[in-house]
Amino acid sequence: MSKETSLHYNEIYYFECDLINQLSHNLSSILYHPIVEYIYNPINYAKEVHINFLEKYCGGPKEILFLGMNPGPWGMLQTGVPFGEVSIVRDWLKVSGIIEKPVKQHPSRPVSGFKCPRSEVSGKRFWEFAKRISLNNPLNFFRNALIYNYFPFGLLTKTGKNITPGDFKQSQQKSIHLACDEALVKILHHTQIKFIIAIGRFSERRALSVLKKFSISNIKVIFIPHPSPRNIGSRQNWVENTIATFTEYNLTHLFA
């Protein structure tokens, strides 16, 4: 697999916007599926914050890609940052910008941006891990790492329930994979990624599938449980267990 020496943050944004356009035009059966009542596109309405985050932390060569599934209602849907728990984005990452609102919002899932009173547990756990492994320095954490969501939209039912890409039928998932796999491999082609940290089983399956589909043999996929409180495997000691995984694979030095 040929690789460039560096990835400019604008390229990541371009890849994401291109993916969103592809999904919007080609996946009307998914985005306008009967169970989908609300479509949140944080890369659009939180564009300023998202670009500020990419510019500050995501340019240049990287060895590690943290791969998430899709934005959550109290994290990235609020701030435009993956796993973007509000206080972490504002106070630790020190990322800022204007956050607008989606055209249509669920009344129980409003976008309040940095004024959101809710805290995303998944994001809180993820960034606590980031703090611990990087000696509380976000520049250390991102020196060799990049974080990216496989699917860019937040989708909600009429009742406000979160819909993930894995909730659709297999035939519909194939359409999602076709576009999202290509977007992911573009990022891999423009970086020096050696390890994909798959956050959850969905991300693990997609990462392994992409590497096989595009005949990429020099990247290793490492699974970590999703930090969601709904995930039984992550309810206790998620941060400690994740650090132990990084120690096992001798990766902690990349964050110091």
Coordinates of C-alpha atoms in Angstrom, one line a residue:
M1 CA 0.0 0.0 0.0
S2 CA 1.6 3.3 -1.0
K3 CA 1.4 6.1 1.4
E4 CA 2.0 9.8 1.5
T5 CA 4.2 11.3 4.2
S6 CA 1.6 13.7 5.5
L7 CA -2.2 14.3 5.7
H8 CA -3.4 17.9 5.7
Y9 CA -6.5 18.5 7.9
N10 CA -8.3 20.0 4.9
E11 CA -8.0 16.6 3.2
I12 CA -9.8 14.9 6.0
Y13 CA -12.6 17.5 5.8
Y14 CA -12.8 17.0 2.1
F15 CA -13.0 13.2 2.4
E16 CA -15.8 13.6 5.0
C17 CA -17.8 16.1 2.9
D18 CA -17.4 13.9 -0.2
L19 CA -18.7 11.0 1.9
I20 CA -21.7 13.0 3.1
N21 CA -22.5 14.0 -0.4
Q22 CA -22.3 10.4 -1.6
L23 CA -24.5 9.2 1.2
S24 CA -27.0 12.0 0.7
H25 CA -27.4 11.3 -3.0
N26 CA -27.1 7.6 -3.1
L27 CA -28.6 6.3 0.1
S28 CA -32.0 7.9 0.2
S29 CA -33.4 4.4 1.1
I30 CA -31.3 4.6 4.3
L31 CA -31.5 8.2 5.3
Y32 CA -35.2 8.3 4.5
H33 CA -36.0 4.8 5.8
P34 CA -39.3 4.7 7.7
I35 CA -37.6 4.3 11.0
V36 CA -35.4 7.4 10.4
E37 CA -37.2 10.5 11.5
Y38 CA -34.3 12.8 12.3
I39 CA -31.0 13.3 10.5
Y40 CA -28.2 15.1 12.2
N41 CA -25.1 16.2 10.2
P42 CA -22.7 17.7 12.7
I43 CA -19.9 18.1 10.2
N44 CA -22.2 20.6 8.6
Y45 CA -23.9 22.5 11.4
A46 CA -20.9 22.3 13.7
K47 CA -18.5 23.0 10.8
E48 CA -16.4 25.7 12.6
V49 CA -15.7 23.5 15.6
H50 CA -15.1 20.4 13.5
I51 CA -12.6 22.2 11.3
N52 CA -10.9 23.8 14.3
F53 CA -10.5 20.4 15.8
L54 CA -9.1 18.9 12.6
E55 CA -6.7 21.8 12.1
K56 CA -5.4 21.7 15.7
Y57 CA -4.9 18.0 16.1
C58 CA -5.4 15.9 13.0
G59 CA -2.9 17.0 10.4
G60 CA 0.4 15.3 9.6
P61 CA 1.6 11.7 9.6
K62 CA -0.1 9.4 12.1
E63 CA 0.5 5.8 13.3
I64 CA -2.8 5.2 15.1
L65 CA -6.4 5.6 14.0
F66 CA -9.1 5.4 16.6
L67 CA -12.2 4.3 14.6
G68 CA -15.6 5.0 16.0
M69 CA -19.0 4.0 14.6
N70 CA -21.1 7.2 14.3
P71 CA -21.9 10.4 16.3
G72 CA -23.7 10.1 19.6
P73 CA -26.5 12.5 20.8
W74 CA -24.6 14.1 23.7
G75 CA -21.1 14.1 22.1
M76 CA -20.4 14.8 18.5
L77 CA -23.9 15.8 17.7
Q78 CA -23.4 18.6 20.2
T79 CA -19.8 19.7 19.4
G80 CA -18.8 18.3 16.0
V81 CA -15.9 16.4 17.6
P82 CA -15.9 12.5 17.7
F83 CA -16.8 11.4 21.3
G84 CA -17.0 15.1 21.9
E85 CA -18.2 15.4 25.5
V86 CA -18.9 19.1 25.9
S87 CA -16.6 20.0 28.8
I88 CA -13.7 18.0 27.3
V89 CA -13.9 19.7 24.0
R90 CA -14.2 23.1 25.5
D91 CA -11.8 22.9 28.5
W92 CA -9.2 20.2 27.6
L93 CA -9.0 20.2 23.8
K94 CA -9.8 23.9 23.9
V95 CA -11.6 23.8 20.6
S96 CA -14.1 26.5 19.8
G97 CA -16.4 27.9 17.1
I98 CA -20.0 28.6 16.2
I99 CA -22.4 25.7 16.4
E100 CA -25.6 26.0 14.5
K101 CA -28.6 23.7 14.6
P102 CA -29.9 20.9 12.4
V103 CA -32.9 21.8 10.2
K104 CA -35.0 19.3 12.2
Q105 CA -34.4 18.3 15.8
H106 CA -36.0 15.9 18.1
P107 CA -37.4 17.8 21.1
S108 CA -35.6 15.5 23.6
R109 CA -32.3 15.6 21.6
P110 CA -31.8 19.3 20.9
V111 CA -28.4 20.6 19.8
S112 CA -27.3 23.2 22.4
G113 CA -23.6 23.1 21.6
F114 CA -21.3 24.1 24.4
K115 CA -24.4 25.0 26.5
C116 CA -25.5 21.4 26.5
P117 CA -26.2 20.3 30.1
R118 CA -25.8 16.6 29.4
S119 CA -22.6 14.7 29.6
E120 CA -21.8 11.8 27.2
V121 CA -20.6 8.9 29.3
S122 CA -18.8 7.3 26.3
G123 CA -16.9 10.5 25.6
K124 CA -16.1 11.1 29.2
R125 CA -14.5 7.7 29.4
F126 CA -12.7 7.9 26.1
W127 CA -11.1 11.3 27.0
E128 CA -10.3 10.1 30.5
F129 CA -8.3 7.4 28.8
A130 CA -6.7 10.0 26.5
K131 CA -5.7 12.2 29.5
R132 CA -4.2 9.2 31.4
I133 CA -2.2 7.8 28.5
S134 CA -0.9 11.3 27.4
L135 CA 0.1 12.7 30.7
N136 CA -2.9 15.1 30.5
N137 CA -1.6 16.7 27.3
P138 CA -3.9 16.6 24.2
L139 CA -0.9 17.5 21.9
N140 CA 0.8 14.3 23.2
F141 CA -2.3 12.3 22.5
F142 CA -2.7 13.4 19.0
R143 CA 1.0 13.6 18.0
N144 CA 0.7 10.1 16.5
A145 CA -3.1 9.5 16.6
L146 CA -6.2 10.4 14.7
I147 CA -9.8 9.8 15.6
Y148 CA -12.5 9.3 13.0
N149 CA -16.1 8.0 12.8
Y150 CA -17.0 5.4 10.1
F151 CA -20.5 6.8 9.5
P152 CA -20.9 10.6 9.7
F153 CA -24.6 11.0 10.5
G154 CA -26.6 10.8 13.7
L155 CA -29.9 9.2 13.0
L156 CA -32.9 9.1 15.4
T157 CA -36.3 7.4 15.4
K158 CA -39.5 9.3 16.1
T159 CA -39.1 8.6 19.8
G160 CA -35.5 9.9 19.8
K161 CA -33.8 6.5 19.9
N162 CA -30.4 6.4 18.4
I163 CA -30.0 4.4 15.1
T164 CA -26.6 3.0 14.2
P165 CA -25.5 1.7 10.8
G166 CA -25.7 -1.9 12.3
D167 CA -29.4 -1.5 12.9
F168 CA -30.3 -1.7 9.2
K169 CA -30.9 -4.8 7.1
Q170 CA -27.9 -6.5 5.6
S171 CA -28.8 -5.3 2.1
Q172 CA -29.0 -1.7 3.3
Q173 CA -25.8 -2.0 5.3
K174 CA -24.0 -3.1 2.1
S175 CA -24.9 0.3 0.5
I176 CA -23.5 2.1 3.6
H177 CA -20.3 0.1 3.5
L178 CA -19.7 0.8 -0.1
A179 CA -19.4 4.5 0.5
C180 CA -18.0 4.5 4.0
D181 CA -15.3 1.9 3.2
E182 CA -14.0 4.0 0.4
A183 CA -13.8 7.1 2.6
L184 CA -11.9 5.2 5.3
V185 CA -9.4 3.8 2.8
K186 CA -8.7 7.3 1.4
I187 CA -7.6 8.3 4.9
L188 CA -5.5 5.2 5.3
H189 CA -3.8 5.9 1.9
H190 CA -2.9 9.4 3.0
T191 CA -1.4 8.6 6.3
Q192 CA 1.2 6.3 7.9
I193 CA -1.3 4.4 10.0
K194 CA 0.1 1.2 11.4
F195 CA -2.7 0.4 13.9
I196 CA -6.5 0.8 13.7
I197 CA -8.0 0.9 17.2
A198 CA -11.5 -0.4 16.6
I199 CA -13.8 1.0 19.2
G200 CA -16.5 -1.7 19.5
R201 CA -17.2 -4.8 17.4
F202 CA -18.9 -2.9 14.5
S203 CA -15.8 -0.8 14.0
E204 CA -13.6 -3.9 14.2
R205 CA -15.7 -5.7 11.5
R206 CA -15.5 -2.7 9.2
A207 CA -11.8 -2.2 9.7
L208 CA -11.0 -5.9 9.0
S209 CA -13.3 -5.9 6.0
V210 CA -11.7 -2.7 4.5
L211 CA -8.2 -4.1 4.9
K212 CA -9.2 -7.3 3.2
K213 CA -11.2 -5.7 0.5
F214 CA -8.4 -3.2 -0.5
S215 CA -5.5 -5.8 0.1
I216 CA -3.9 -3.8 2.9
S217 CA -1.6 -6.0 4.8
N218 CA 0.6 -3.6 6.8
I219 CA -2.0 -2.3 9.3
K220 CA -3.0 -4.2 12.4
V221 CA -6.5 -3.9 13.9
I222 CA -6.7 -3.8 17.7
F223 CA -10.1 -4.2 19.3
I224 CA -11.2 -2.2 22.4
P225 CA -14.7 -2.4 23.9
H226 CA -17.0 0.5 23.2
P227 CA -17.0 2.8 26.3
S228 CA -20.8 3.1 26.2
P229 CA -22.5 2.3 29.5
R230 CA -24.9 0.1 27.6
N231 CA -22.0 -2.2 26.8
I232 CA -21.7 -4.7 29.6
G233 CA -18.0 -5.3 28.8
S234 CA -17.2 -1.6 29.5
R235 CA -19.1 -0.9 32.7
Q236 CA -16.1 -1.3 35.0
N237 CA -12.5 -0.2 34.7
W238 CA -12.8 0.7 31.0
V239 CA -10.0 3.2 31.2
E240 CA -7.7 0.9 33.1
N241 CA -8.4 -2.0 30.8
T242 CA -7.9 0.1 27.7
I243 CA -4.5 1.3 28.9
A244 CA -3.6 -2.3 29.7
T245 CA -4.4 -3.2 26.0
F246 CA -2.1 -0.4 24.8
T247 CA 0.6 -1.6 27.2
E248 CA 0.2 -5.1 25.8
Y249 CA 0.8 -3.9 22.3
N250 CA 3.7 -1.6 23.3
L251 CA 1.9 1.5 22.1
T252 CA 1.9 3.8 25.2
H253 CA 5.2 5.4 24.2
L254 CA 3.4 7.0 21.2
F255 CA 1.4 9.2 23.5
A256 CA 4.1 10.4 25.9

